[in-house]
XYZ file of C-alpha atoms in Angstrom:
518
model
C 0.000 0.000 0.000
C 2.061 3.211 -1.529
C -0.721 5.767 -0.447
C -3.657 5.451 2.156
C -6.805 8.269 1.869
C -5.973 10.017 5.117
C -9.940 10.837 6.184
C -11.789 7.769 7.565
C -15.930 8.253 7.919
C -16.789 10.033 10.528
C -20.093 9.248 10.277
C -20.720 6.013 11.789
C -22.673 6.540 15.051
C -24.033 4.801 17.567
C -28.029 6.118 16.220
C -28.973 9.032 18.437
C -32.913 9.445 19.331
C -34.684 12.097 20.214
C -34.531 10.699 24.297
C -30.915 11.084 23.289
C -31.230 14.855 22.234
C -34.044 15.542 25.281
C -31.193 14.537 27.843
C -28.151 16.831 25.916
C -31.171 19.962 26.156
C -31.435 19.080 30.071
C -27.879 18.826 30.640
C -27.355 22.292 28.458
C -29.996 23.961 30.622
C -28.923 22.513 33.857
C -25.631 24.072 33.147
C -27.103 27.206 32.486
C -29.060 26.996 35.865
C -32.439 27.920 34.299
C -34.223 25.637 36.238
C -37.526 27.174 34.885
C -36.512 25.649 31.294
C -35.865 22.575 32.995
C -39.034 22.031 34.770
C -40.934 22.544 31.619
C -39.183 20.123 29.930
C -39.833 17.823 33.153
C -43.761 18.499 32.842
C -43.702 17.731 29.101
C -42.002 14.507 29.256
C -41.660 12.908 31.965
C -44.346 10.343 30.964
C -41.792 8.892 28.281
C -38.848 9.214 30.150
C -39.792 6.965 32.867
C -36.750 4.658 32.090
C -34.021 7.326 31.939
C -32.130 7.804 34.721
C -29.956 10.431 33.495
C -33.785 12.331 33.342
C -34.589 11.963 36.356
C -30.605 13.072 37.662
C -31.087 16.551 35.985
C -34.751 16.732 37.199
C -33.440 16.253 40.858
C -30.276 19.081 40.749
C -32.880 21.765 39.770
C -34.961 20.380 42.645
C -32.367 20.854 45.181
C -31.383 24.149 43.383
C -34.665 25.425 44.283
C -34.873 23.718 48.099
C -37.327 20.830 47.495
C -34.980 18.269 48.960
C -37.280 15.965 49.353
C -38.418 16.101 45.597
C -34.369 15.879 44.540
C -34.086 12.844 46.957
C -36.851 10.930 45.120
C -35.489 12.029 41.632
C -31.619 11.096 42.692
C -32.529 7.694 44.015
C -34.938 6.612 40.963
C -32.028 7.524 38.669
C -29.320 5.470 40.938
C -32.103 2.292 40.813
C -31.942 3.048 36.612
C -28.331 3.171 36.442
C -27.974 6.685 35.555
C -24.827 8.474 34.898
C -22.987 9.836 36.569
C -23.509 7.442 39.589
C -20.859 9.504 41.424
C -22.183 12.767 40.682
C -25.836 11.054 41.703
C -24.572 9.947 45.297
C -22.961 13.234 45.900
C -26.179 14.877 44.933
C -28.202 13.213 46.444
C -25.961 13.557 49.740
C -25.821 17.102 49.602
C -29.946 16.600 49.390
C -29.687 14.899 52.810
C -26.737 17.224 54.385
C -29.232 19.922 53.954
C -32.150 18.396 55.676
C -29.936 17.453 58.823
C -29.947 13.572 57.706
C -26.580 13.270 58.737
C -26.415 9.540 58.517
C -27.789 8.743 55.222
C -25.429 11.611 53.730
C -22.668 9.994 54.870
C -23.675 6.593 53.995
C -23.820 7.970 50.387
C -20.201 9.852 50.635
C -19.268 6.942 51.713
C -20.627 5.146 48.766
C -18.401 7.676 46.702
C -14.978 6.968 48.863
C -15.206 3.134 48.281
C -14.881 4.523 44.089
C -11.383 6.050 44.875
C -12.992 9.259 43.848
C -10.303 12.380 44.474
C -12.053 15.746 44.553
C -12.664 18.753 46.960
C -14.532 20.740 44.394
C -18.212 18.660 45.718
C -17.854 19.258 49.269
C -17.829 23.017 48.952
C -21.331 23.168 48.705
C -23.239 25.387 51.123
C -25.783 21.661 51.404
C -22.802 20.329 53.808
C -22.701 23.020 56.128
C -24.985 21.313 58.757
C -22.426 18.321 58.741
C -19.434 20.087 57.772
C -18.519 19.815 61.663
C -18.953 16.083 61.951
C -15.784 13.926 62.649
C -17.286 11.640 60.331
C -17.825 14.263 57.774
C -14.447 15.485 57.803
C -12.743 11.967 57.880
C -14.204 11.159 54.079
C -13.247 14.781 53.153
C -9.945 14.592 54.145
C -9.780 10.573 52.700
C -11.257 12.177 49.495
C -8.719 15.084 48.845
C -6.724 15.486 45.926
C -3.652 12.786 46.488
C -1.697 10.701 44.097
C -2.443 7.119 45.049
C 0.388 3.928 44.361
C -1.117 3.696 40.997
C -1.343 6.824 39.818
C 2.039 7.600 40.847
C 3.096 4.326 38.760
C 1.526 6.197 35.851
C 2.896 9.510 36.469
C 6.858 7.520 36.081
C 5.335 6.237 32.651
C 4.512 9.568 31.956
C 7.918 10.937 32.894
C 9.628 7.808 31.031
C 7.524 8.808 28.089
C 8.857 12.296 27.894
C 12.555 11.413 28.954
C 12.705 8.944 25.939
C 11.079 11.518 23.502
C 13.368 14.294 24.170
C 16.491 11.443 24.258
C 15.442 10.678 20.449
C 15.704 14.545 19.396
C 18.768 14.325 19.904
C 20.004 10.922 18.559
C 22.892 11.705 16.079
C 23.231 7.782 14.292
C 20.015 8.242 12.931
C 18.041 10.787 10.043
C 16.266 13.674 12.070
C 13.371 13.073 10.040
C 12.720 9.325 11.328
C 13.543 10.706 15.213
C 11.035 13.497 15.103
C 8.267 11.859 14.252
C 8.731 8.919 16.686
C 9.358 11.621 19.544
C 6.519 13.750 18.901
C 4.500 10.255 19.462
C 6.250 9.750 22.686
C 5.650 12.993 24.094
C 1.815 13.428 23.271
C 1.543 10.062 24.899
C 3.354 12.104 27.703
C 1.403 14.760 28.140
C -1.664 12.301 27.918
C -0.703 9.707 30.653
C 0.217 13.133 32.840
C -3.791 14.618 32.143
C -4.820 11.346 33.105
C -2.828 10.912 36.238
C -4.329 14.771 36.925
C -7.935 13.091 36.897
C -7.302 10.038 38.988
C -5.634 12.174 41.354
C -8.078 14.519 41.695
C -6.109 17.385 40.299
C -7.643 18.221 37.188
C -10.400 20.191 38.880
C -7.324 21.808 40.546
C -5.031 22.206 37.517
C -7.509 21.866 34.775
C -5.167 22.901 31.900
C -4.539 19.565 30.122
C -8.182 18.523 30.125
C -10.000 16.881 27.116
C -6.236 17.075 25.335
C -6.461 13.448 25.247
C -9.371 13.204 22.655
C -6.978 14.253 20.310
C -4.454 11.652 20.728
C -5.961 9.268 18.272
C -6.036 11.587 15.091
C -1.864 12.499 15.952
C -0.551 8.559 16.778
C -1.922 7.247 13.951
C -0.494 9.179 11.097
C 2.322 9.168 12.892
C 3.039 5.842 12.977
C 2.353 4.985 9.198
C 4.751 8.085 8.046
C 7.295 6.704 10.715
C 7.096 3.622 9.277
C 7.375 4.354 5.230
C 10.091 6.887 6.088
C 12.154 4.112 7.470
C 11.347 2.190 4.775
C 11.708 4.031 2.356
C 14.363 6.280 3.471
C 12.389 9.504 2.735
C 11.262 12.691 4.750
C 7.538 14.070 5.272
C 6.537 16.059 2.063
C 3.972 18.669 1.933
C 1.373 15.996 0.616
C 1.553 13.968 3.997
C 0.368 17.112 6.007
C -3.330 15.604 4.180
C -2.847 12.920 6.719
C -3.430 14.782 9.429
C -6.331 16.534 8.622
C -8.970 14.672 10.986
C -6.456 16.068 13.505
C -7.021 19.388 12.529
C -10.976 19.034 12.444
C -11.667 17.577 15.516
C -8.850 19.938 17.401
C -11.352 22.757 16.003
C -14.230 21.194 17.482
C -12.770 20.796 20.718
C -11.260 24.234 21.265
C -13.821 25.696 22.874
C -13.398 22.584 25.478
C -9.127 23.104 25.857
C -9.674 26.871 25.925
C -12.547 26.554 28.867
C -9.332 25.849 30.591
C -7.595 29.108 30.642
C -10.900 31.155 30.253
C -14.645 31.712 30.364
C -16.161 29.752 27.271
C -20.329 29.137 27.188
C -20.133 25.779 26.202
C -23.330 25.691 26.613
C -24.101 27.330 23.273
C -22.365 24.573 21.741
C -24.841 22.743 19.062
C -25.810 19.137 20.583
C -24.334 17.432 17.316
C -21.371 18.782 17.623
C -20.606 17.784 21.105
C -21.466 14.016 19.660
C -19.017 14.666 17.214
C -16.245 15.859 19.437
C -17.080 12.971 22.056
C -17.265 10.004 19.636
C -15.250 7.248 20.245
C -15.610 5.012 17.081
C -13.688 7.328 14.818
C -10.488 7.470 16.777
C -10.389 3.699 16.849
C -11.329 3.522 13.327
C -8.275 6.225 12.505
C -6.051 3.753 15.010
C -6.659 0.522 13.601
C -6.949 1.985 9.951
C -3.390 3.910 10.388
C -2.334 0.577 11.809
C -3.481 -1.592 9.170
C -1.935 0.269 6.908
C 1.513 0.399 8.283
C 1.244 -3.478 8.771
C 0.359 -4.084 5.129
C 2.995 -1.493 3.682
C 5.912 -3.328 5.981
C 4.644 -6.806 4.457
C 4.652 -6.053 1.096
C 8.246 -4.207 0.762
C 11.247 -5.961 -0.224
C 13.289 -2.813 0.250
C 14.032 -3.177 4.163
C 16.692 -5.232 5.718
C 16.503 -7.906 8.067
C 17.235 -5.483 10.959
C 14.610 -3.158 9.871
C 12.038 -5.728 9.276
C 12.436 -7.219 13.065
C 12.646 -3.634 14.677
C 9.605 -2.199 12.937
C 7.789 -5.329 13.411
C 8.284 -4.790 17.265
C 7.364 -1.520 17.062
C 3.684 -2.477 15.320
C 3.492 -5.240 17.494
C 3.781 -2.554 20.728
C 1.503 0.171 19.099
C -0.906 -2.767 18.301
C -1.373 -3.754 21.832
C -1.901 0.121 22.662
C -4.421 0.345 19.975
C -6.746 -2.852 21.299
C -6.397 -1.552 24.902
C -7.479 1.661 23.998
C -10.213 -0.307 22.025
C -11.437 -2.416 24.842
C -11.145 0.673 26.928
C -13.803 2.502 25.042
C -16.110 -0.534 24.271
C -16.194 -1.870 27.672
C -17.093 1.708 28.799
C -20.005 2.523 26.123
C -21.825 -0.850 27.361
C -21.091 -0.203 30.984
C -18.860 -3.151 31.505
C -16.479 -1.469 33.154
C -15.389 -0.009 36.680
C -13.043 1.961 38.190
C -10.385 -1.032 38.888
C -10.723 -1.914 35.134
C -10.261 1.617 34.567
C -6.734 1.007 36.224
C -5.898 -2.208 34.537
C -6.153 -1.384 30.771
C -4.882 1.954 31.474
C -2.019 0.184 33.070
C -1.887 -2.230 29.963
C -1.887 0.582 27.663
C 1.340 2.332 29.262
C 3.267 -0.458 29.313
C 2.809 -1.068 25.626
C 3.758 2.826 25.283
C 6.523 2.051 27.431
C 7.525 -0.887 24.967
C 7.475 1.934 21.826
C 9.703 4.253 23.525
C 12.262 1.134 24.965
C 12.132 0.010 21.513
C 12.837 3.490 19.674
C 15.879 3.754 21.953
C 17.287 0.737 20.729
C 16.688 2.277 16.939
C 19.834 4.121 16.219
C 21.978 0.508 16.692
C 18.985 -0.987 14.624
C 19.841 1.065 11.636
C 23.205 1.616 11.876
C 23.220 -2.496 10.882
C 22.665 -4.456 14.127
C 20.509 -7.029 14.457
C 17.236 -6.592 17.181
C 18.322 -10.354 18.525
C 21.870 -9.022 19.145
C 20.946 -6.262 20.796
C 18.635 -7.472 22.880
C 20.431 -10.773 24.086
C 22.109 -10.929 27.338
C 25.844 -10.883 26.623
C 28.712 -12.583 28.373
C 30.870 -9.290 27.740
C 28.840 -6.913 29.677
C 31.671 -7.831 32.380
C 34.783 -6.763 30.657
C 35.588 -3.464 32.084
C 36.337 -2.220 28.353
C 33.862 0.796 26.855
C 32.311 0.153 23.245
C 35.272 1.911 21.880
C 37.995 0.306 23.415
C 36.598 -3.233 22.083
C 36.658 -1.377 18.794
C 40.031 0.129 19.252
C 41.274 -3.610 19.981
C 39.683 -5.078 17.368
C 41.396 -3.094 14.915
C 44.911 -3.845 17.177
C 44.155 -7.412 16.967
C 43.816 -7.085 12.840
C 46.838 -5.291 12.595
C 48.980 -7.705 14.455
C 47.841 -9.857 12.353
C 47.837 -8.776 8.933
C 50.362 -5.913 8.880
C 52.543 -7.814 11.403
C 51.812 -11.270 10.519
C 52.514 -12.308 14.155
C 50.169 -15.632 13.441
C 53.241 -16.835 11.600
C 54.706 -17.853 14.592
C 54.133 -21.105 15.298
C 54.802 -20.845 19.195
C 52.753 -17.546 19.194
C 50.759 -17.687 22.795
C 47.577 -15.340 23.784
C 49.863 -14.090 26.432
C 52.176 -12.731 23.682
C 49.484 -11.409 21.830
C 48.124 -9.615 24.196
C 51.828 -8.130 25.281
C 51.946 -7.123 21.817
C 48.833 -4.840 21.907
C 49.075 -3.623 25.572
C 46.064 -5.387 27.118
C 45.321 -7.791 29.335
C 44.838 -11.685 28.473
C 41.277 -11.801 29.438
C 39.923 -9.000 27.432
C 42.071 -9.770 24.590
C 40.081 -13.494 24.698
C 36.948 -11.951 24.900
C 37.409 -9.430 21.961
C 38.357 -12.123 20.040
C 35.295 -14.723 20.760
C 32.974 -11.144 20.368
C 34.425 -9.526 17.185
C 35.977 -12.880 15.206
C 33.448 -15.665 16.338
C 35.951 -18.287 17.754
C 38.502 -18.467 20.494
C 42.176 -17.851 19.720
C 43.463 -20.885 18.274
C 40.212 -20.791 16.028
C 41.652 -16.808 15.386
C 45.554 -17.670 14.674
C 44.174 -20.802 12.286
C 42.083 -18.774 9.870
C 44.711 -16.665 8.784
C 47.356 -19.078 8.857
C 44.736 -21.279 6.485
C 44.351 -18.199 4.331
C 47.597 -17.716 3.833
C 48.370 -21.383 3.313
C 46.177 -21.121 0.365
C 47.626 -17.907 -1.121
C 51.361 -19.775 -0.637
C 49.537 -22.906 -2.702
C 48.398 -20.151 -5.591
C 51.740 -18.963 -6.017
C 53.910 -20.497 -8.908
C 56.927 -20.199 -7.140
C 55.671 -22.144 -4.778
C 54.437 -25.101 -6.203
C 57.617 -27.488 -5.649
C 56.658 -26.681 -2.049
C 55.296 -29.734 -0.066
C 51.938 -28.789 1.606
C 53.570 -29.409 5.411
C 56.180 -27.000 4.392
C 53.779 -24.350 3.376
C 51.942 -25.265 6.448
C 55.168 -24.506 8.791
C 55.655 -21.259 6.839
C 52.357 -20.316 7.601
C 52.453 -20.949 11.152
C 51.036 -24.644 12.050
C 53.148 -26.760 14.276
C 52.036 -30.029 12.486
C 50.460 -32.030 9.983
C 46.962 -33.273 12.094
C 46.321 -29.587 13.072
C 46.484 -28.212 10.046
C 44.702 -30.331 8.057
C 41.893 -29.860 10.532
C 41.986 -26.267 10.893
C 42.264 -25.754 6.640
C 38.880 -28.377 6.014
C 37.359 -26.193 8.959
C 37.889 -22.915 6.971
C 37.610 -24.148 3.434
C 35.350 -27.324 3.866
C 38.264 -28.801 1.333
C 41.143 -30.672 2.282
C 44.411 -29.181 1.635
C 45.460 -31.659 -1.615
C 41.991 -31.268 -2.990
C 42.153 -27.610 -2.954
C 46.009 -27.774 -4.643
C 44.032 -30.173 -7.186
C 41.524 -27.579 -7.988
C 44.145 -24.528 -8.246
C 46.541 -26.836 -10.527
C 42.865 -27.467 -12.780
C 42.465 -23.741 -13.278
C 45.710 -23.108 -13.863
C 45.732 -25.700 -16.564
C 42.494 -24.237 -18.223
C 43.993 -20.580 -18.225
C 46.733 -21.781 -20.338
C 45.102 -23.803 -22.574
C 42.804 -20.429 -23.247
């Protein structure tokens, strides 16, 4: 797949009734606090909305906006017995509903319906409804229980978070790989930054705080997956992001329109409740950033598959990659599917969140491990536990010994030496025994005697391709070239040549015969 059409259907929709739009006019005039609006709405419809219990939680908050507790009590309760949402916001209204009739004890059983959910938030209990129980002990236990804290989880998150944006600015400035292939993989890293941090903000309890990063994360969806398939043909391909990519992300664009009155509500006063009711289902919907995830993915799969272009290295490194932003993609699926059916609660909230920042952790482990990837070195390799981790010698000074070790060997031809011991050798280039060994089994793939015989068996067979050579007996050219006897050398030379040593003389002598009779 060469090119993808960047703009997937946005409109496939869960079908929206008119119950649908009669709950978005309640919520708009609730928000508004005309309360008169609301009851006439109430009056008009409340004999078809009898199985609504987000009805009946609007109905109640204007009741206990205009003192009829009792009334709001009713109304809160029928909507908790429908399953209404919010359930949280239900048992703190309906609490506050009790505070202010002096029911002490059935408040507090409801706050403390509320605590069990691990909800963080001060903003609720400043309402003038607590102030006959705002004195309790009990009272201020859950208050204090329920302020804005950062719990063993969502401190685990806010390290992902951190890991996230340490690893994205690390890439920026990677110098063994193209810029072009690093920025794109680090602006991926740090929106998932800023992401994991809003959402740490809202388990905490912050964001009502600090409220500057809310909603951001809608967004996320329309960024990661463009990002990914560009990242992925650009390493491919070897090529940069041309003007006609920036079509790719125009979904971003659109929906970061349609939420900017929600991001700048933030820093100031925005009436969002003059916001049309279609386009807050627009902004909201879930199916379209899955279907721009697992379309952008898709693609990026199928363009890795069929190109022949990439190397070994590249193939296993962005296959890990896709493998990692796969896992984030169902997780974020399951997260939003689970959650439209209400199959989910707050501990599964935890879980897949967890589960998706672990495979974001896995995309930003991975892209560290990119610059050895494409300068050559195989995924396996680098990943593998290695015996040499131990050897007190830096990456360079292996090099720098390698390159000793091939000197000694062929400018000095020390290998000629038939009594030539590692303890010599490693005299010869200054280091010690040990980490001349383990250079050796690292950079030549044998130990030393498997080291000294390879070149001696090369040069055994450019001695046995030289005419004044040929009254030479093989032993002799064997001595000359540094084996001690006959046994060992014909081992070492079948080793290295899969021939034995009068076979290969045979075949030279045959092609020398040919070349003169041509």
């Amino acid at each position: 797949m060469k090119y993808i059409f960047p703009i997937i259907s946005i409109l496939l929709f869960c079908s929206c009734n008119s119950d649908s739009k009669l709950i978005a006019v309640l919520q708009s005039e609730v928000a508004k606090g005309d309360c008169a609006e609301v009851n006439s709405l109430v009056i008009r419809h409340e004999s078809k909305m009898t199985e609504s219990g987000q009805f009946y939680y609007y109905k109640g908050i204007c009741e206990h906006r205009t003192g009829n507790y009792e009334a709001a009590i009713q109304s809160f309760e029928k909507a908790e017995s429908l399953n209404g949402n919010p359930l949280v916001g239900i048992w703190m209204s309906v609490a506050a509903s009790h505070s202010a009739l002096g029911n002490e004890q059935a408040a507090m059983n409801y706050l403390k319906k509320v605590q069990k959910r691990g909800v963080k938030t001060s903003k609720y209990f400043k309402q003038e409804a607590f102030d006959p129980i705002r004195d309790s002990a009990s009272f201020r236990d859950i208050q204090y229980s329920m302020r804005p804290s950062y719990s063993l989880w969502s401190s685990l998150f806010l390290f992902v978070a951190l890991q996230a944006l340490f690893l994205g600015l690390s890439l920026l400035f990677q110098k063994n790989t193209p810029p072009h292939t690093n920025r794109l993989l680090s602006s991926l890293l740090l929106a998932f930054s800023i992401v994991i941090f809003s959402w740490t903000l809202y388990w905490s309890g912050y964001h009502l705080e600090f409220p500057y990063l809310n909603n951001i994360y809608h967004v996320l969806p329309y960024l990661a997956g463009p990002i990914l398939f560009l990242y992925v043909r650009n390493v491919i391909q070897n090529t940069k992001v041309q003007v006609r990519d920036w079509i790719h992300f125009l979904p971003l664009l659109f929906f970061s329109f349609l939420l900017a009155p929600y991001i700048l509500s933030n820093f100031v006063q925005v009436n969002l409740n003059s916001i049309p009711y279609w386009t807050r289902v627009l902004t909201f919907n879930w199916i379209t950033k899955i279907l721009v995830l697992v379309g952008y993915t898709l693609a990026a799969i199928a363009l890795l598959r069929q190109t022949k272009k990439a190397q070994d290295h590249v193939q296993t490194w962005l296959s890990y990659l896709l493998i990692a932003f796969s896992g984030y993609v169902v997780s974020m699926a399951l997260y939003y599917v689970l959650g439209q059916f209400s199959l989910i609660n707050p501990a599964w909230d935890y879980s897949i969140s967890f589960a998706l920042s672990l495979f974001i952790f896995v995309v930003g482990f991975m892209g560290y491990l990119q610059p050895r990837v494409l300068a050559g070195e195989s995924v396996a390799k680098i990943l593998k536990p290695t015996k040499y981790q131990k050897t007190g010698l830096t990456a360079q000074a292996e090099i720098e010994l390698k390159e000793q070790l091939e000197e000694a060997m062929v400018m000095k031809q020390l290998y000629t030496n038939g009594g030539l011991r590692l303890g010599d050798l490693a005299e010869h280039v200054g280091a010690t025994r040990n980490n001349v060994s383990l250079v050796i089994n690292k950079h030549f793939g044998g130990n030393y005697f498997d080291f000294l015989n390879r070149y001696r068996v090369e040069r055994v067979q450019k001695l046995i391709e030289t005419p004044k050579k040929q009254h030479y007996t093989l032993i002799q050219l064997a001595y000359e070239a540094g084996f001690n006897n006959k046994v060992s050398f014909n081992k070492a030379f079948k080793k290295f040549t899969s021939m034995t040593p009068t076979a290969y003389r045979k075949m030279i002598e045959a092609n020398n015969e040919k070349i003169l009779k041509n």
